[in-house]
Tab-separated table of C-alpha atoms in Angstrom:
chain	number	residue	atom	x	y	z
A	1147	MET	CA	-82.664	-4.214	-30.225
A	1148	ALA	CA	-81.423	-7.268	-32.103
A	1149	ASN	CA	-78.688	-7.726	-29.473
A	1150	THR	CA	-78.652	-7.362	-25.701
A	1151	ALA	CA	-75.841	-7.355	-23.141
A	1152	THR	CA	-76.387	-8.364	-19.513
A	1153	SER	CA	-74.174	-8.810	-16.460
A	1154	ASN	CA	-74.428	-11.094	-13.452
A	1155	TYR	CA	-72.328	-12.556	-10.654
A	1156	ASN	CA	-71.209	-16.151	-11.154
A	1157	THR	CA	-70.935	-17.578	-7.655
A	1158	ASN	CA	-69.129	-20.714	-8.831
A	1159	GLU	CA	-66.391	-18.769	-10.610
A	1160	GLY	CA	-66.388	-15.766	-8.290
A	1161	ILE	CA	-66.514	-13.262	-11.148
A	1162	TYR	CA	-68.946	-10.821	-12.697
A	1163	GLU	CA	-69.842	-12.040	-16.163
A	1164	VAL	CA	-70.835	-9.983	-19.180
A	1165	LYS	CA	-73.108	-11.811	-21.596
A	1166	VAL	CA	-74.241	-10.942	-25.111
A	1167	ASN	CA	-77.473	-12.626	-26.133
A	1168	GLY	CA	-76.964	-15.079	-23.275
A	1169	THR	CA	-73.356	-16.014	-24.105
A	1170	VAL	CA	-70.503	-15.087	-21.764
A	1171	VAL	CA	-68.057	-12.763	-23.531
A	1172	ALA	CA	-66.053	-11.343	-20.610
A	1173	GLY	CA	-65.456	-11.667	-16.893
A	1174	ARG	CA	-64.405	-9.017	-14.399
A	1175	SER	CA	-63.517	-9.062	-10.716
A	1176	ASN	CA	-65.808	-6.191	-9.768
A	1177	SER	CA	-69.363	-5.310	-10.675
A	1178	SER	CA	-68.697	-1.736	-11.796
A	1179	GLU	CA	-66.368	-2.847	-14.606
A	1180	ALA	CA	-68.836	-5.475	-15.789
A	1181	THR	CA	-71.681	-2.964	-15.670
A	1182	THR	CA	-69.671	-0.429	-17.675
A	1183	ILE	CA	-68.943	-2.992	-20.399
A	1184	LYS	CA	-72.590	-4.074	-20.478
A	1185	ASP	CA	-73.843	-0.492	-20.712
A	1186	ARG	CA	-71.373	0.393	-23.474
A	1187	LEU	CA	-72.401	-2.636	-25.511
A	1188	ASN	CA	-76.092	-1.892	-25.109
A	1189	LYS	CA	-75.560	1.695	-26.196
A	1190	ILE	CA	-73.836	0.454	-29.363
A	1191	PHE	CA	-76.501	-2.209	-29.908
A	1192	SER	CA	-79.240	0.432	-29.683
A	1193	ASP	CA	-77.868	2.157	-32.802
A	1194	PRO	CA	-79.689	0.420	-35.700
A	1195	ASN	CA	-77.310	1.920	-38.258
A	1196	ARG	CA	-74.076	0.707	-36.655
A	1197	ASP	CA	-71.923	-1.700	-38.647
A	1198	LEU	CA	-71.290	-4.258	-35.914
A	1199	ASP	CA	-68.712	-6.041	-38.059
A	1200	PHE	CA	-66.400	-3.293	-36.799
A	1201	ILE	CA	-66.324	-4.729	-33.262
A	1202	ILE	CA	-62.579	-5.281	-33.178
A	1203	PRO	CA	-59.389	-5.281	-31.100
A	1204	SER	CA	-57.646	-1.909	-31.038
A	1205	TYR	CA	-55.210	0.200	-29.031
A	1206	VAL	CA	-55.491	3.391	-26.998
A	1207	ASN	CA	-53.311	5.137	-24.415
A	1208	GLY	CA	-50.793	2.300	-24.368
A	1209	GLN	CA	-53.374	-0.440	-23.818
A	1210	TYR	CA	-55.067	-3.060	-25.964
A	1211	VAL	CA	-58.812	-2.537	-26.096
A	1212	ILE	CA	-61.991	-3.618	-27.848
A	1213	CYS	CA	-64.061	-1.015	-29.622
A	1214	CYS	CA	-66.648	-0.426	-32.320
A	1215	PRO	CA	-65.688	2.576	-34.498
A	1216	LEU	CA	-68.459	4.878	-35.679
A	1217	VAL	CA	-68.978	3.155	-39.033
A	1218	ARG	CA	-72.672	3.540	-39.842
A	1219	LYS	CA	-75.072	2.958	-42.706
A	1220	ASN	CA	-77.794	5.283	-43.977
A	1221	GLN	CA	-75.720	8.403	-43.344
A	1222	GLY	CA	-75.008	9.322	-46.965
A	1223	HIS	CA	-71.368	8.299	-46.535
A	1224	LYS	CA	-69.251	6.828	-49.327
A	1225	THR	CA	-65.866	5.129	-49.447
A	1226	TYR	CA	-64.501	5.097	-52.992
A	1227	PHE	CA	-62.220	2.334	-54.224
A	1228	TYR	CA	-59.291	2.585	-56.632
A	1229	ASP	CA	-60.706	2.974	-60.136
A	1230	THR	CA	-59.138	4.223	-63.365
A	1231	THR	CA	-62.339	4.074	-65.411
A	1232	SER	CA	-64.939	6.686	-66.269
A	1233	ASN	CA	-67.308	4.935	-63.840
A	1234	ALA	CA	-65.162	5.661	-60.777
A	1235	THR	CA	-67.936	7.655	-59.104
A	1236	ASN	CA	-70.023	4.471	-58.979
A	1237	ASN	CA	-67.317	2.334	-57.368
A	1238	TYR	CA	-67.921	2.878	-53.670
A	1239	TYR	CA	-69.297	1.380	-50.478
A	1240	ASP	CA	-72.048	3.224	-48.636
A	1241	GLU	CA	-70.241	3.676	-45.326
A	1242	LYS	CA	-67.261	5.660	-44.081
A	1243	LEU	CA	-65.119	2.539	-43.742
A	1244	TYR	CA	-62.049	4.397	-42.488
A	1245	GLU	CA	-63.805	6.292	-39.677
A	1246	PRO	CA	-61.054	6.965	-37.092
A	1247	THR	CA	-62.938	7.111	-33.759
A	1248	ASN	CA	-61.898	3.991	-31.865
A	1249	TRP	CA	-62.390	5.041	-28.235
A	1250	GLN	CA	-65.188	7.321	-27.146
A	1251	ASP	CA	-67.849	7.169	-24.455
A	1252	GLY	CA	-70.491	9.007	-26.405
A	1253	SER	CA	-73.443	10.981	-25.156
A	1254	THR	CA	-75.626	9.077	-27.636
A	1255	ALA	CA	-75.613	5.594	-29.142
A	1256	ALA	CA	-74.401	6.981	-32.462
A	1257	LEU	CA	-71.276	8.334	-30.737
A	1258	GLN	CA	-70.374	5.325	-28.567
A	1259	SER	CA	-67.266	3.412	-29.661
A	1260	ALA	CA	-65.471	2.271	-26.464
A	1261	ILE	CA	-66.275	-1.238	-25.190
A	1262	MET	CA	-63.558	-2.539	-22.865
A	1263	THR	CA	-59.881	-2.377	-21.930
A	1264	ILE	CA	-57.832	-5.558	-21.666
A	1265	PRO	CA	-56.125	-5.777	-18.240
A	1266	SER	CA	-52.428	-4.943	-18.503
A	1267	THR	CA	-51.628	-7.870	-16.204
A	1268	VAL	CA	-52.291	-10.497	-18.880
A	1269	THR	CA	-49.285	-11.987	-20.655
A	1270	ALA	CA	-50.411	-11.363	-24.235
A	1271	PRO	CA	-53.072	-8.613	-24.197
A	1272	TRP	CA	-53.174	-8.438	-28.019
A	1273	TYR	CA	-54.287	-12.077	-28.052
A	1274	ASP	CA	-56.853	-11.559	-25.284
A	1275	ALA	CA	-58.275	-8.585	-27.186
A	1276	LEU	CA	-58.707	-10.694	-30.312
A	1277	VAL	CA	-60.262	-13.639	-28.461
A	1278	THR	CA	-62.714	-11.408	-26.581
A	1279	ALA	CA	-63.664	-9.473	-29.700
A	1280	ASN	CA	-64.356	-12.786	-31.416
A	1281	LEU	CA	-66.564	-13.924	-28.525
A	1282	ILE	CA	-68.680	-10.798	-28.958
A	1283	ARG	CA	-68.700	-11.161	-32.748
A	1284	LYS	CA	-69.816	-14.792	-32.471
A	1285	SER	CA	-72.715	-13.820	-30.213
A	1286	ILE	CA	-74.237	-10.949	-32.181
A	1287	THR	CA	-76.624	-10.483	-35.059
A	1288	LEU	CA	-75.479	-7.897	-37.595
A	1289	ASN	CA	-77.764	-4.961	-38.335
A	1290	SER	CA	-76.943	-5.392	-42.028
A	1291	ALA	CA	-74.525	-7.323	-44.235
A	1292	ASP	CA	-70.860	-6.472	-43.779
A	1293	ALA	CA	-68.683	-4.915	-46.485
A	1294	SER	CA	-67.933	-8.351	-47.941
A	1295	GLY	CA	-71.635	-9.173	-48.232
A	1296	SER	CA	-71.785	-11.596	-45.296
A	1297	THR	CA	-74.959	-11.427	-43.216
A	1298	SER	CA	-73.309	-13.124	-40.227
A	1299	CYS	CA	-70.496	-11.645	-38.171
A	1300	ARG	CA	-67.494	-13.737	-39.067
A	1301	GLN	CA	-64.645	-14.616	-36.753
A	1302	LEU	CA	-61.393	-12.718	-37.155
A	1303	ILE	CA	-58.647	-15.211	-37.961
A	1304	LYS	CA	-56.790	-16.192	-34.791
A	1305	PRO	CA	-53.019	-16.725	-35.132
A	1306	THR	CA	-51.400	-19.710	-33.460
A	1307	ASN	CA	-48.135	-17.951	-32.543
A	1308	ILE	CA	-49.361	-16.528	-29.249
A	1309	LYS	CA	-46.263	-16.398	-27.044
A	1310	SER	CA	-45.108	-13.033	-25.699
A	1311	THR	CA	-41.554	-13.637	-26.954
A	1312	SER	CA	-40.493	-12.892	-30.518
A	1313	THR	CA	-37.819	-13.523	-33.146
A	1314	VAL	CA	-36.299	-10.762	-35.267
A	1315	VAL	CA	-36.970	-10.968	-39.001
A	1316	SER	CA	-35.538	-7.570	-39.968
A	1317	ASN	CA	-34.027	-4.750	-37.929
A	1318	SER	CA	-34.869	-2.136	-40.549
A	1319	VAL	CA	-37.723	-2.182	-43.032
A	1320	SER	CA	-39.955	0.457	-44.576
A	1321	GLY	CA	-42.962	1.325	-42.426
A	1322	GLN	CA	-46.048	2.668	-44.181
A	1323	VAL	CA	-49.775	3.014	-43.557
A	1324	TYR	CA	-53.127	2.275	-45.140
A	1325	GLY	CA	-56.666	2.952	-44.057
A	1326	VAL	CA	-55.985	6.637	-43.391
A	1327	PRO	CA	-59.310	8.482	-42.862
A	1328	CYS	CA	-58.773	10.540	-46.028
A	1329	GLN	CA	-58.489	7.456	-48.258
A	1330	GLY	CA	-61.535	6.802	-50.384
A	1331	THR	CA	-63.016	10.253	-49.868
A	1332	GLN	CA	-62.729	11.067	-53.585
A	1333	ALA	CA	-63.570	8.968	-56.633
A	1334	GLY	CA	-60.774	7.707	-58.850
A	1335	THR	CA	-57.278	6.569	-57.964
A	1336	THR	CA	-56.328	8.954	-55.138
A	1337	SER	CA	-57.831	11.186	-52.469
A	1338	THR	CA	-56.458	14.434	-51.068
A	1339	CYS	CA	-54.759	13.687	-47.751
A	1340	PRO	CA	-53.386	16.571	-45.651
A	1341	GLU	CA	-52.327	14.168	-42.880
A	1342	LEU	CA	-49.883	12.438	-45.216
A	1343	GLY	CA	-48.909	15.549	-47.148
A	1344	TYR	CA	-49.570	13.897	-50.500
A	1345	PRO	CA	-52.531	12.288	-52.320
A	1346	ALA	CA	-53.327	8.881	-50.830
A	1347	GLN	CA	-53.986	6.033	-53.223
A	1348	ASN	CA	-57.483	4.662	-52.796
A	1349	ILE	CA	-57.661	1.062	-51.630
A	1350	LEU	CA	-58.638	-1.586	-54.168
A	1351	SER	CA	-61.277	-3.353	-52.091
A	1352	ALA	CA	-62.986	-3.477	-48.714
A	1353	VAL	CA	-61.668	-7.025	-48.245
A	1354	CYS	CA	-58.136	-8.123	-47.298
A	1355	SER	CA	-56.129	-10.919	-48.895
A	1356	ASN	CA	-57.086	-13.282	-46.058
A	1357	GLY	CA	-60.806	-12.722	-46.697
A	1358	GLU	CA	-61.526	-10.412	-43.766
A	1359	VAL	CA	-63.085	-6.991	-44.148
A	1360	PHE	CA	-60.346	-4.407	-43.656
A	1361	HIS	CA	-60.834	-2.590	-40.342
A	1362	PRO	CA	-58.388	0.349	-40.130
A	1363	GLN	CA	-58.844	0.652	-36.356
A	1364	ASP	CA	-57.945	-3.020	-35.889
A	1365	LEU	CA	-54.327	-3.965	-35.202
A	1366	VAL	CA	-53.492	-5.450	-38.580
A	1367	CYS	CA	-51.041	-4.967	-41.412
A	1368	ALA	CA	-50.091	-5.861	-44.955
A	1369	LEU	CA	-46.651	-7.339	-45.605
A	1370	THR	CA	-44.702	-6.980	-48.809
A	1371	SER	CA	-44.765	-9.816	-51.311
A	1372	SER	CA	-40.955	-9.557	-51.503
A	1373	ASN	CA	-39.002	-12.332	-49.770
A	1374	SER	CA	-42.311	-14.261	-49.578
A	1375	TRP	CA	-43.056	-12.333	-46.392
A	1376	SER	CA	-46.760	-11.964	-47.089
A	1377	SER	CA	-47.312	-15.682	-47.620
A	1378	THR	CA	-44.887	-16.800	-44.899
A	1379	TYR	CA	-46.386	-14.644	-42.157
A	1380	ARG	CA	-50.034	-14.481	-43.274
A	1381	ASN	CA	-52.416	-14.749	-40.294
A	1382	LYS	CA	-49.582	-14.549	-37.763
A	1383	PHE	CA	-48.896	-12.092	-34.971
A	1384	ILE	CA	-45.895	-9.873	-35.614
A	1385	LYS	CA	-44.310	-7.152	-33.522
A	1386	ILE	CA	-43.528	-3.829	-35.175
A	1387	THR	CA	-41.240	-1.293	-33.493
A	1388	ASN	CA	-40.695	2.307	-34.529
A	1389	THR	CA	-36.898	2.506	-34.745
A	1390	SER	CA	-36.979	6.240	-33.967
A	1391	THR	CA	-39.089	6.130	-30.791
A	1392	ASN	CA	-38.787	2.452	-29.777
A	1393	LYS	CA	-42.572	2.195	-29.454
A	1394	SER	CA	-43.927	-1.236	-30.372
A	1395	ILE	CA	-47.234	-2.855	-31.200
A	1396	VAL	CA	-48.330	-6.406	-32.023
A	1397	VAL	CA	-50.467	-6.780	-35.145
A	1398	ARG	CA	-51.909	-9.545	-37.324
A	1399	VAL	CA	-50.808	-9.999	-40.943
A	1400	VAL	CA	-54.006	-9.954	-43.006
A	1401	ASP	CA	-53.033	-8.469	-46.351
A	1402	THR	CA	-50.379	-8.260	-49.064
A	1403	ALA	CA	-48.423	-5.088	-49.778
A	1404	PRO	CA	-46.712	-4.475	-53.128
A	1405	ALA	CA	-43.156	-5.657	-53.717
A	1406	ASN	CA	-40.507	-3.698	-51.809
A	1407	LYS	CA	-43.113	-1.895	-49.693
A	1408	GLY	CA	-42.089	-3.434	-46.366
A	1409	VAL	CA	-44.935	-3.324	-43.865
A	1410	GLU	CA	-48.109	-1.285	-44.281
A	1411	LEU	CA	-49.731	-0.812	-40.891
A	1412	SER	CA	-53.396	-0.171	-40.314
A	1413	TYR	CA	-54.059	3.446	-39.413
A	1414	ARG	CA	-54.583	2.672	-35.713
A	1415	ALA	CA	-51.369	0.655	-35.428
A	1416	TRP	CA	-49.422	3.329	-37.326
A	1417	ILE	CA	-50.471	6.278	-35.187
A	1418	SER	CA	-50.122	4.214	-31.993
A	1419	ILE	CA	-46.357	3.961	-32.545
A	1420	ASP	CA	-45.880	7.542	-33.762
A	1421	LYS	CA	-46.304	7.143	-37.527
A	1422	PRO	CA	-43.018	5.377	-38.310
A	1423	SER	CA	-41.214	5.403	-41.640
A	1424	THR	CA	-38.685	2.736	-40.635
A	1425	VAL	CA	-39.513	-0.194	-38.372
A	1426	LYS	CA	-38.103	-3.332	-36.805
A	1427	PHE	CA	-40.060	-6.458	-37.712
A	1428	GLU	CA	-40.300	-9.484	-35.403
A	1429	VAL	CA	-42.531	-12.543	-35.535
A	1430	MET	CA	-44.095	-13.684	-32.277
A	1431	ASP	CA	-43.007	-17.151	-31.176
A	1432	SER	CA	-45.270	-20.200	-31.283
């Protein structure tokens, strides 16, 4: 394996450390938790086809987590991008970029996606998830170049507004989604999408406006260009609340949505708050 996870007890700190390639990436108060994280990482690392750029923060069962969705090379998969030309069938990336499995303890390496849960006792678990994911990303060697062509695992941009309090920007704005698993399954401009009930427009590129590869299971969003929202809140944490169910999630702004489109949530963020059509938008305080 190109990467290896280990665990040990740090007597000075009184914690069980998890290391990736010799670098500490997490600490836990008991050995079983540290061992579980180590074993999950090593199972993922043993899959030579896994796209490790998809080690990301995510959300499951009401908790912020870190996972590695089952995005793999050499499987004959294709993700098509928006294309109006006669060459649309050639405009694709050779992975299933919008693979939806974010939390699974698999029976084999190819099925392992769960890594760790962020303790609910921390003040800003969305921030801890991002920081820890970045520690892992900084420590690993990719199996192959990521969807942007980078051969090193780049850091996800870390916002500076990390307080747990927030300020309301809008009490009612359109809530939409992108990165639905059906997107990019057909060449051309749209793909059939039973989950949405209408054809989903294929995404233009694998890369977001802020330069990151788009990870649909990450907690990210695109903000409309209207009202300068996209530029004002780029690379910041914002809180999105489903006005129908009052469920909320904190996401990073990484992309630009078209004018008058409100907020487009990543697939994981969208389904985590019950697929909203109208949302409340707050910016986390600095």
